[in-house]
Coordinates of C-alpha atoms and ligand atoms in Angstrom, one line a residue:
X1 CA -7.2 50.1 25.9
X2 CA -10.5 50.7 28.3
X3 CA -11.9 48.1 30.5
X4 CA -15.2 48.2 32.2
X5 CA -15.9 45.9 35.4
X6 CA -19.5 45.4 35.9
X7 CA -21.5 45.3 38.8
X8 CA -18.8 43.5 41.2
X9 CA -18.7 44.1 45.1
X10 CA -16.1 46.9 45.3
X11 CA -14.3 46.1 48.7
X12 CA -11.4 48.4 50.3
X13 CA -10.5 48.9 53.5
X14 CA -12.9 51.4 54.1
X15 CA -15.7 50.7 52.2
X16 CA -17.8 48.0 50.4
X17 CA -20.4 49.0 47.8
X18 CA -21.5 47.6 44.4
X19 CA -20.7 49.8 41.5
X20 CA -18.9 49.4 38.0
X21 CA -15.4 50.1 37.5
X22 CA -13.9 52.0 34.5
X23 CA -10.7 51.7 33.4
X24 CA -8.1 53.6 31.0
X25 CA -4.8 54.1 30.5
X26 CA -3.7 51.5 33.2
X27 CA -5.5 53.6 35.8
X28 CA -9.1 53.8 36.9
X29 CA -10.7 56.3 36.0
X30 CA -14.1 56.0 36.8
X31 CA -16.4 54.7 39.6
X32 CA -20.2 54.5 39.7
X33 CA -23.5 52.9 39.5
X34 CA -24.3 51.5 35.7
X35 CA -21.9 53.6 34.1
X36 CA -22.5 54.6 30.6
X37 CA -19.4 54.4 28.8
X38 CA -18.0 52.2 25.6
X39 CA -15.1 49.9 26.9
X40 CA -12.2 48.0 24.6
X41 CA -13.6 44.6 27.2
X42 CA -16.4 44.1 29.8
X43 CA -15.9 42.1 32.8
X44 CA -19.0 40.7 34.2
X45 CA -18.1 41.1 38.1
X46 CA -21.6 40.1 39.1
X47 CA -21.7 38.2 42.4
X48 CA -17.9 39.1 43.0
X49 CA -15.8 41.2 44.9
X50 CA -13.7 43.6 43.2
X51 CA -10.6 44.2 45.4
X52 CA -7.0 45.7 45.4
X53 CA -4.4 43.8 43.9
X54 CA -2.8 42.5 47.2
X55 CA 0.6 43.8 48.1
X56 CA 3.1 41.2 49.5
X57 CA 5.6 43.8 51.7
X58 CA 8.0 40.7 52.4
X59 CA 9.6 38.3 49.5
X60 CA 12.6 36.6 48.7
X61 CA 13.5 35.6 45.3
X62 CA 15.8 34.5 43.9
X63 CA 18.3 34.9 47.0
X64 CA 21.0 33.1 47.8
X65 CA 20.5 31.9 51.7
X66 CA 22.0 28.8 53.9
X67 CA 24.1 27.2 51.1
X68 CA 21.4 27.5 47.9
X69 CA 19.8 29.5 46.1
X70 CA 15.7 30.3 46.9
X71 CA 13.7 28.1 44.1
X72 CA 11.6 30.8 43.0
X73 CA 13.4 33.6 40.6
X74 CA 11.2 36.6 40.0
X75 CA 9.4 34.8 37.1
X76 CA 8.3 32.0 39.1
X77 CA 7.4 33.9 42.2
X78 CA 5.9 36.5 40.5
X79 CA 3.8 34.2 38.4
X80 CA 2.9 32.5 41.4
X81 CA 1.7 36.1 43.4
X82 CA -0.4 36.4 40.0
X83 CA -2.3 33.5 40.7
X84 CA -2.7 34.5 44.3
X85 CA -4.0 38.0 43.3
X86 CA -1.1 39.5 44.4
X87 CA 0.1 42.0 42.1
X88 CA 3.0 44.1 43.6
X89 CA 5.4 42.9 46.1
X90 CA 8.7 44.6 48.0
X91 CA 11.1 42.1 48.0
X92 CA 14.7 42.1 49.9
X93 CA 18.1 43.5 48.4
X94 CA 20.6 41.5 50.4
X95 CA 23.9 43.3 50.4
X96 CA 26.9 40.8 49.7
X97 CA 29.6 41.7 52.6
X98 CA 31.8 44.3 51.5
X99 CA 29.5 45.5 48.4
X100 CA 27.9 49.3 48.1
X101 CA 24.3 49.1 47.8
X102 CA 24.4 50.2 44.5
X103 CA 26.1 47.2 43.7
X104 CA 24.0 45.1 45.4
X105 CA 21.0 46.7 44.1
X106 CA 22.7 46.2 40.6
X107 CA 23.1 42.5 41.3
X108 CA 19.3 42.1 42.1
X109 CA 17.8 44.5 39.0
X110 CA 19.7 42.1 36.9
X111 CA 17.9 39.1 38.2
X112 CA 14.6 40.7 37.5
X113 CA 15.2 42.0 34.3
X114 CA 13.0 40.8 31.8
X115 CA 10.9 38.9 34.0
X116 CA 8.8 40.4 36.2
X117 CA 5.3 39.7 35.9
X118 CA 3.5 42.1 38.3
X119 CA 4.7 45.3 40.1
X120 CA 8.4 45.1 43.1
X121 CA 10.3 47.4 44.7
X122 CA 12.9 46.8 47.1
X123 CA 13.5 46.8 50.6
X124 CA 17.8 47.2 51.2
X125 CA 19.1 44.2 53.7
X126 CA 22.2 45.9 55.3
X127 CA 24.6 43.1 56.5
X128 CA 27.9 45.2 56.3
X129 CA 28.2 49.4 57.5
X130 CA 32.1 49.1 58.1
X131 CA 33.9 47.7 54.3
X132 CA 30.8 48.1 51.5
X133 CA 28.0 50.5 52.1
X134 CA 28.8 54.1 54.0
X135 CA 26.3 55.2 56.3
X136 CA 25.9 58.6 53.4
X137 CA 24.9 56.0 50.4
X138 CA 22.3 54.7 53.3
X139 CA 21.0 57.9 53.2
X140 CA 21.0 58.0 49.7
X141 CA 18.5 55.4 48.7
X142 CA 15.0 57.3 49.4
X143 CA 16.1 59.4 46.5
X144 CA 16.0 55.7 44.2
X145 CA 13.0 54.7 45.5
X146 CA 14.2 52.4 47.7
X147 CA 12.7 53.5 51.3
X148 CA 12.9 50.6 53.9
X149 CA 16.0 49.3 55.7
X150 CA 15.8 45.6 56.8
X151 CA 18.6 44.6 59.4
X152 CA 18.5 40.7 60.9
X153 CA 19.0 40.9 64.8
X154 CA 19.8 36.7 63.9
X155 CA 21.5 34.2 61.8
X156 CA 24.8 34.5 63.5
X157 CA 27.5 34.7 61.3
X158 CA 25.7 35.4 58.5
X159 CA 23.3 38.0 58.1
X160 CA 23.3 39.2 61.5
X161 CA 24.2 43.0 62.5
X162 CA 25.8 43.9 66.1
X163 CA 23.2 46.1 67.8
X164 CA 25.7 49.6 66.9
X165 CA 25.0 48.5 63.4
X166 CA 21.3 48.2 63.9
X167 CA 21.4 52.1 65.9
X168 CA 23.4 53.7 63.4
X169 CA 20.7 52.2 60.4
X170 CA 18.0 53.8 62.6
X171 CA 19.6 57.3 63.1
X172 CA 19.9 57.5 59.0
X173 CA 16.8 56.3 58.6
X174 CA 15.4 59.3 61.1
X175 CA 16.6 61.9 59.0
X176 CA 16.5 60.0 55.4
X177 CA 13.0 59.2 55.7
X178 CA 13.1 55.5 55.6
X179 CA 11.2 52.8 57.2
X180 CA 13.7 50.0 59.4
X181 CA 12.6 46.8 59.2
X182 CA 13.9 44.3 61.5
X183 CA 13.9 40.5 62.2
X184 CA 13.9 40.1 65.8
X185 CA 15.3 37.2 67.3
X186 CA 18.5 37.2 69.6
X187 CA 20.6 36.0 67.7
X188 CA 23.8 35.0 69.6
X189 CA 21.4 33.0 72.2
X190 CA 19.9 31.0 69.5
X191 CA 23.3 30.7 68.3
X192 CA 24.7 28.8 71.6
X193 CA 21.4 27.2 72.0
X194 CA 21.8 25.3 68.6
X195 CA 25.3 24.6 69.6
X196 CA 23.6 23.2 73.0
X197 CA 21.7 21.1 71.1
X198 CA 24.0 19.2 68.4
X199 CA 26.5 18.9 71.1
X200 CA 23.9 16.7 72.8
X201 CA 23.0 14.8 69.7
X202 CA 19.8 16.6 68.9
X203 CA 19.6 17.5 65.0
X204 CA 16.0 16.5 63.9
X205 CA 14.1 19.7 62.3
X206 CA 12.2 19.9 66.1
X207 CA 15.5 21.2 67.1
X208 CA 15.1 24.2 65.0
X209 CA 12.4 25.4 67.0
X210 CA 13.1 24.3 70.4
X211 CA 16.9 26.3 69.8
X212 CA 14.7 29.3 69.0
X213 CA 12.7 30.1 71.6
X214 CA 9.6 33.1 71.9
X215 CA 11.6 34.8 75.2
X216 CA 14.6 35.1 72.4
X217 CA 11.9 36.8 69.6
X218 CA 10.3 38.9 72.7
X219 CA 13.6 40.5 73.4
X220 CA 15.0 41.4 70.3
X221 CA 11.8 42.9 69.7
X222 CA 11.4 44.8 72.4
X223 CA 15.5 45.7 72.2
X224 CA 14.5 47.0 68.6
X225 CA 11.7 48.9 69.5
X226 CA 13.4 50.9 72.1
X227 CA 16.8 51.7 69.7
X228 CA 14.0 53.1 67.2
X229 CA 12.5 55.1 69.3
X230 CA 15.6 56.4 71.3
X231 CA 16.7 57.5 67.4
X232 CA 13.6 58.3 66.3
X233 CA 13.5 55.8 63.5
X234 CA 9.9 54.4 62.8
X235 CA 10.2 50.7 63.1
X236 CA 8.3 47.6 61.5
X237 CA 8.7 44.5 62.9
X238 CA 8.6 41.7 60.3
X239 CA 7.0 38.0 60.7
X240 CA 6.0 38.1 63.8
X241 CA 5.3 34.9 65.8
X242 CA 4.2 34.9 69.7
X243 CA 2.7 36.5 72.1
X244 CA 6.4 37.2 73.6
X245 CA 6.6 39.6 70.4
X246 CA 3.0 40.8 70.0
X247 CA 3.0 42.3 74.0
X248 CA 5.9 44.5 73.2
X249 CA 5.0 46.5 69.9
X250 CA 1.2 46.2 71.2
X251 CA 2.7 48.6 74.5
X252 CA 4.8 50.9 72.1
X253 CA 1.6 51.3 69.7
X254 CA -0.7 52.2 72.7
X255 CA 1.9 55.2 74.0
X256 CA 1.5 56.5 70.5
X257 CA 5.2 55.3 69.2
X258 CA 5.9 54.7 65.2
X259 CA 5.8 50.6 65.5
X260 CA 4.3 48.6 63.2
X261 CA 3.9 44.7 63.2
X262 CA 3.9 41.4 60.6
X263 CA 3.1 38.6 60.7
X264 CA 2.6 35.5 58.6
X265 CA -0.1 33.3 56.9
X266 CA 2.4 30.4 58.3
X267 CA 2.0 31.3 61.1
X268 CA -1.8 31.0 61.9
X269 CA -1.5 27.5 60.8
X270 CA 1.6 25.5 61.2
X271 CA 2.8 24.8 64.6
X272 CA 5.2 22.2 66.7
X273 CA 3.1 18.8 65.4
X274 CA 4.1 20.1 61.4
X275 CA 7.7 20.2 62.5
X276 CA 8.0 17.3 64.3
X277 CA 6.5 15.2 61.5
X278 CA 8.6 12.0 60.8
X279 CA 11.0 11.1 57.9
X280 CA 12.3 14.7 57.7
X281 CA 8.8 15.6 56.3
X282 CA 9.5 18.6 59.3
X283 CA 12.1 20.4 57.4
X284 CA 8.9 21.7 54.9
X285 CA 8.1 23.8 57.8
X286 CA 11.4 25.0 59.3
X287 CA 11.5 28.4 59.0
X288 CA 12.2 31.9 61.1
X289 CA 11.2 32.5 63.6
X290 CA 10.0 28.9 63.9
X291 CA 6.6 27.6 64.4
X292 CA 5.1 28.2 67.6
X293 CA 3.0 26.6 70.2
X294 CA -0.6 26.9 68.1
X295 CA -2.0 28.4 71.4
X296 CA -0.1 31.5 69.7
X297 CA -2.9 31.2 66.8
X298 CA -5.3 33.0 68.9
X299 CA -3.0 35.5 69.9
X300 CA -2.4 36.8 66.3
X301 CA -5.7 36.2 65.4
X302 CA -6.7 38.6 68.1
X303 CA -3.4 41.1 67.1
X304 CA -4.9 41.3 63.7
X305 CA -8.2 42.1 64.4
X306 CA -6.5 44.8 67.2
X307 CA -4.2 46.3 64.9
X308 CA -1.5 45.2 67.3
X309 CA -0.7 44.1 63.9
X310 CA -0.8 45.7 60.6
X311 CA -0.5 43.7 58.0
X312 CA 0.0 39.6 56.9
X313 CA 2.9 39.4 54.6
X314 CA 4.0 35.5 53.3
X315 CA 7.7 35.8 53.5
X316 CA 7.6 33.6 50.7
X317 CA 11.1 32.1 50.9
X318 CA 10.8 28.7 49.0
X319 CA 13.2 25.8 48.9
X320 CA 12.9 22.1 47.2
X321 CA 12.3 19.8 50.2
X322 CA 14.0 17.1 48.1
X323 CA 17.5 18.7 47.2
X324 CA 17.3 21.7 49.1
X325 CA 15.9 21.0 52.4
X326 CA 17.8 17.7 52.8
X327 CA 20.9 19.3 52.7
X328 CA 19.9 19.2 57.0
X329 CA 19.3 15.7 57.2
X330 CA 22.0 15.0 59.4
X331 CA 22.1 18.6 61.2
X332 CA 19.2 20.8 61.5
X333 CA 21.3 23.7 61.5
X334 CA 21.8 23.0 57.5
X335 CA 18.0 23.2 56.4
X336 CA 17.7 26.1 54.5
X337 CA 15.6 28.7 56.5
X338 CA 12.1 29.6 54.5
X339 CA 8.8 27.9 53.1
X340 CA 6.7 28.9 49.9
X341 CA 3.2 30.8 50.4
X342 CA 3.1 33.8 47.8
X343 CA 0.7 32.5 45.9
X344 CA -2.4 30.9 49.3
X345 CA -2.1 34.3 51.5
X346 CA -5.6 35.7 50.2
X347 CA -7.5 32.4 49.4
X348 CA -6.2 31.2 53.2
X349 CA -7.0 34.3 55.2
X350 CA -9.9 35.0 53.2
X351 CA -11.2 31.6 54.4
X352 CA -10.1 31.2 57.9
X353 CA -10.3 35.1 58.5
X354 CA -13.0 36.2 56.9
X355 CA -15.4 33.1 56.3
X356 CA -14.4 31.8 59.8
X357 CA -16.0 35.2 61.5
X358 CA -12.7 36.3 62.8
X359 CA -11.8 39.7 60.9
X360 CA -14.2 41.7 58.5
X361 CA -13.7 41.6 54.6
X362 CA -12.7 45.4 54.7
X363 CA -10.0 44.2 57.8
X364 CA -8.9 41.8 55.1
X365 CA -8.4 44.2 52.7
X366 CA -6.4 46.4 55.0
X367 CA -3.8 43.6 56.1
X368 CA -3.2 42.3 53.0
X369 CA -3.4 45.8 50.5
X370 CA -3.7 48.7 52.3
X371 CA -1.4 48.9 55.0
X372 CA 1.7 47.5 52.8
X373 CA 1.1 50.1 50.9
X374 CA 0.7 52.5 52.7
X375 CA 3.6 51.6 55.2
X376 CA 5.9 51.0 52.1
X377 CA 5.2 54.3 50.0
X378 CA 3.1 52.4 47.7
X379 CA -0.4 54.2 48.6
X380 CA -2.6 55.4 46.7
X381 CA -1.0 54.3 43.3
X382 CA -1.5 50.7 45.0
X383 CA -3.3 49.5 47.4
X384 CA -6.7 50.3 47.3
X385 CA -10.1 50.8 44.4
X386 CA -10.0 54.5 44.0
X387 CA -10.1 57.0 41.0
X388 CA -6.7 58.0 40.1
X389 CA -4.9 54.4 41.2
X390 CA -3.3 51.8 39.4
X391 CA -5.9 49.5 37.9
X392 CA -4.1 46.8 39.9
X393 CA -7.6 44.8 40.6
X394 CA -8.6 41.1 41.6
X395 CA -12.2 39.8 40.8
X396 CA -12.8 37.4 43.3
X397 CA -15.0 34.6 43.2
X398 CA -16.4 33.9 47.3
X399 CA -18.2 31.0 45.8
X400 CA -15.1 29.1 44.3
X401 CA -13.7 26.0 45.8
X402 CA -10.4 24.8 45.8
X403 CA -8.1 22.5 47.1
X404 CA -4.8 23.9 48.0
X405 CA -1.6 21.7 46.6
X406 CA 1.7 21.5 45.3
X407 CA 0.5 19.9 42.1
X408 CA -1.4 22.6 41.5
X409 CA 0.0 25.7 42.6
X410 CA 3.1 27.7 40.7
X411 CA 5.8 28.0 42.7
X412 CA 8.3 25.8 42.0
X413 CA 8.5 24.2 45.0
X414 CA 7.8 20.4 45.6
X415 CA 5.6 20.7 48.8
X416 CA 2.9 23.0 50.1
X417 CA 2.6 24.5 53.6
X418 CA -1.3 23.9 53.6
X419 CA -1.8 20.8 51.6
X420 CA -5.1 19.6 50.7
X421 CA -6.9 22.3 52.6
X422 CA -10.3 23.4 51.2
X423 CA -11.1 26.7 50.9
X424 CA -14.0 28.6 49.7
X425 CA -13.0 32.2 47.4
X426 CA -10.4 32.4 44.8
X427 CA -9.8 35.2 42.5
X428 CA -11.1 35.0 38.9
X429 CA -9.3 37.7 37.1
X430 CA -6.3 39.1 38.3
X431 CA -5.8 42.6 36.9
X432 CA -2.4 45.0 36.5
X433 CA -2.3 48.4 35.2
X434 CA -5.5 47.3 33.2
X435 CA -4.0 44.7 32.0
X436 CA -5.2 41.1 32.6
X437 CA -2.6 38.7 34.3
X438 CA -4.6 35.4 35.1
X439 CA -7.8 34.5 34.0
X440 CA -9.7 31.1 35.0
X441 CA -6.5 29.9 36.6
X442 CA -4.2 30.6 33.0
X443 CA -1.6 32.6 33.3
X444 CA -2.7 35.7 29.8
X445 CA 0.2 38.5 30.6
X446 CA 3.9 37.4 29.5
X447 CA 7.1 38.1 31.6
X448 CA 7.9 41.6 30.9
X449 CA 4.7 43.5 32.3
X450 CA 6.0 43.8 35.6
X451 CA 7.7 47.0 36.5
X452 CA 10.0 48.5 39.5
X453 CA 8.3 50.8 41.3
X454 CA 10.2 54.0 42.6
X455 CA 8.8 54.1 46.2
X456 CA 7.6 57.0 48.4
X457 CA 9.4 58.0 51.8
X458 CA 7.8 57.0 54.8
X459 CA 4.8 58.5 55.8
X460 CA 4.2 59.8 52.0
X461 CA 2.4 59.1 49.6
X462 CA 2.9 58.1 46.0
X463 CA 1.1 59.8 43.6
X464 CA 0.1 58.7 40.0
X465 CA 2.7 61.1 37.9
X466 CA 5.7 59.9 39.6
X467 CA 7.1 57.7 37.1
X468 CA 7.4 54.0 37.7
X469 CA 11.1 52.7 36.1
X470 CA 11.7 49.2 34.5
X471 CA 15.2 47.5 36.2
Ligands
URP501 O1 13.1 31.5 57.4 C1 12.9 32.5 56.8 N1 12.0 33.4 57.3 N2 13.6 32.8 55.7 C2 13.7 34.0 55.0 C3 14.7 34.9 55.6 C4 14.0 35.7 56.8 O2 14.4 35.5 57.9 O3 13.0 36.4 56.5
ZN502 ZN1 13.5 37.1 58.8
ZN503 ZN1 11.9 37.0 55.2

């Protein structure tokens, strides 16, 4: 099966130039002006970009967190990252307490199986070094594919790892060649301070983010960035909030040290009026690290732009308001932590980045494609428009309006993060491997396309002829 794009806006991070795109074989194998070749299909791109299928580095789905289950499986979510031209995504492996990772990793191929619409690896959450998972099976997991560590510096009593934990993840990951990803936010002061607060009678959602303060995200960042480098881990810093966090990793990138920084589409938008709305309508946006001050907009604006930061993940974590959310009516502590978003990151940054004059397209391109990949072992199979890549490919319409909603979107959850805002630019055709996903907003591919993608170590690169597995 060949495929020709015609004439679109080719867009990567580093370049933007109008050219046809040929495809075969689910890779592209030609780029150039008015190609002559005979194609299976031909895509009139005319008037559109042609970009990289986004890669989403941060996803949960399907995961079992604060007393339910995430809404999304991997056929919703995935669907839903279709729609949003995202076509691969690294989602999290949460190791049960006293599990190896390869049972854990067992546990989570199972729930993909048969399912998955677009292109996943994993990322291994490592909640427990001492009863399930030796520090040698740690080391291990490169040689699967699976090349980033995610430890939680919060959730007290749940997730949460004691800083030796942490340190001794970084030292395997120096010599194992994995990425550490952490979520910094101290958690045994937010732990008191939530105490603090219930003892005093306080549980509305607000609470949430008054109990979890930026000076508590500033430290544990900062705390993590020093471990890693005393180790001699590199070290990327997921969903990034404030200015408390940005400072730190913005020092330890200007001395030259291997940091890397998220952050959220959340969290240019939502702030402390979304979770203080009344009638428990504030629980749609509790979430962690919580909502911020919106003077912290700005700041990551200007981080992005900087490359204080590196890349926009969603950290699409989506639970039913009714059902799921209200299981913290009476307690804020109880609201499941997370909000929906895989399928609005490029159609929202797109129009407040990009149409609002605050980063370039190509910047765009880079956040959202280019640096996951590359970060996560991904590049140049994903990524990017290039001879030789997956023909992972969104044809994006900058002329299409739509109105972001939950009766309209494909998650399954009942509420949207950025209802009823307008934006300008959606994609058109969502491409992977070649094949097409979504087309004028209907879902063409079945469950089944999708496949696990065996990633590269850190700092490598993942060429074409390493094979891609299904789970
Ligand atoms: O509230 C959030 N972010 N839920 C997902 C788990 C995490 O901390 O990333
Ligand atoms: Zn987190
Ligand atoms: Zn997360």
């Amino acid at each position: 099966m060949s495929l020709l794009i015609k004439g679109g806006r080719v867009v990567t991070a580093a370049d933007d130039y109008v050219a046809d795109v040929f495809v075969e074989d689910e890779r592209i194998s030609l780029i150039g002006l008015d190609l002559d070749v005979a194609a299976d299909r031909v895509i009139d791109a005319t008037g559109k970009y042609v970009l990289p299928g986004c890669v989403d580095p941060h996803t949960h789905l399907d995961m079992p967190f604060g007393g339910t289950v995430t809404i999304d499986d991997v056929e919703s979510g995935q669907i839903s990252a279709a729609f949003g031209g995202t076509t691969c995504h690294v989602d999290f492996v949460i190791q049960p307490q006293g599990a190896t990772f390869a049972q854990a990793l067992d546990e989570w191929r199972s729930k993909a199986n048969g399912k998955q619409v677009i292109d996943m690896g994993y990322h291994m959450a490592i909640t427990d070094l001492e009863n399930g998972g030796t520090l040698e099976e740690l080391a291990s997991l490169p040689e699967q594919g699976i090349t980033s560590y995610k430890l939680f510096m919060a959730y007290k009593g749940a997730l949460m790892v004691d800083d030796e934990t942490l340190y001794r993840a970084m030292e395997v990951a120096a010599r194992s060649g994995a990425l550490v990803m952490v979520h910094a936010e101290n958690g045994d002061v937010v732990d008191l301070l939530v105490r603090e607060a219930l003892a005093a009678g306080n549980t509305e959602p607000l609470y949430h983010a008054l109990t979890r303060p930026p000076e508590a995200e500033g430290e544990a960042t900062n705390r993590a960035i020093q471990l890693a480098h005393l180790a001699g881990a590199p070290l990327y810093v997921v969903h990034v909030t404030c200015r408390e966090a940005v400072e730190p990793i913005a020092r330890a990138r200007a001395k030259g040290w291997d940091v890397w920084g998220e952050t959220c589409t959340q969290y240019f938008f939502n702030s402390l009026d979304d979770i203080s709305k009344p009638n428990f309508e504030g629980a749609k946006y509790v979430y962690s690290p919580p909502v911020r001050d919106s003077s912290n907009w700005d700041v990551l604006w200007t981080a992005v732009r900087n490359d204080e930061l590196s890349a926009i993940s969603t950290d699409h974590c989506a639970f039913l308001w009714d059902g799921q959310k209200t299981l913290g009516r009476d307690d804020f502590s109880k609201i499941p932590n997370g909000g929906p978003g895989l399928e609005d990151r490029l159609k929202m940054i797109h129009e407040f980045g990009v149409r609002a004059g605050r980063i370039s397209l190509n910047r765009m391109v880079e956040l959202l494609a280019t640096n996951p990949a590359r970060l996560f072992g991904l590049y140049p199979r994903k990524g990017t428009v290039a001879v030789g890549s997956d023909a992972d490919l969104v044809v994006f319409d900058p002329e299409k309006e739509v109105t972001i909603s939950a009766s309209t979107h494909h998650s399954k959850a009942d509420y949207s993060l950025y209802e009823g805002t307008k934006v300008t630019g959606a994609p058109e055709v969502v491409l992977l491997r070649g094949q097409v996903l979504v087309e004028r907003d209907e879902l063409v591919a079945s469950p089944g396309v999708g496949r696990f993608v065996a990633r590269a170590r850190f700092g490598e690169e993942l060429q074409p002829e390493r094979a891609a597995v299904t789970p």
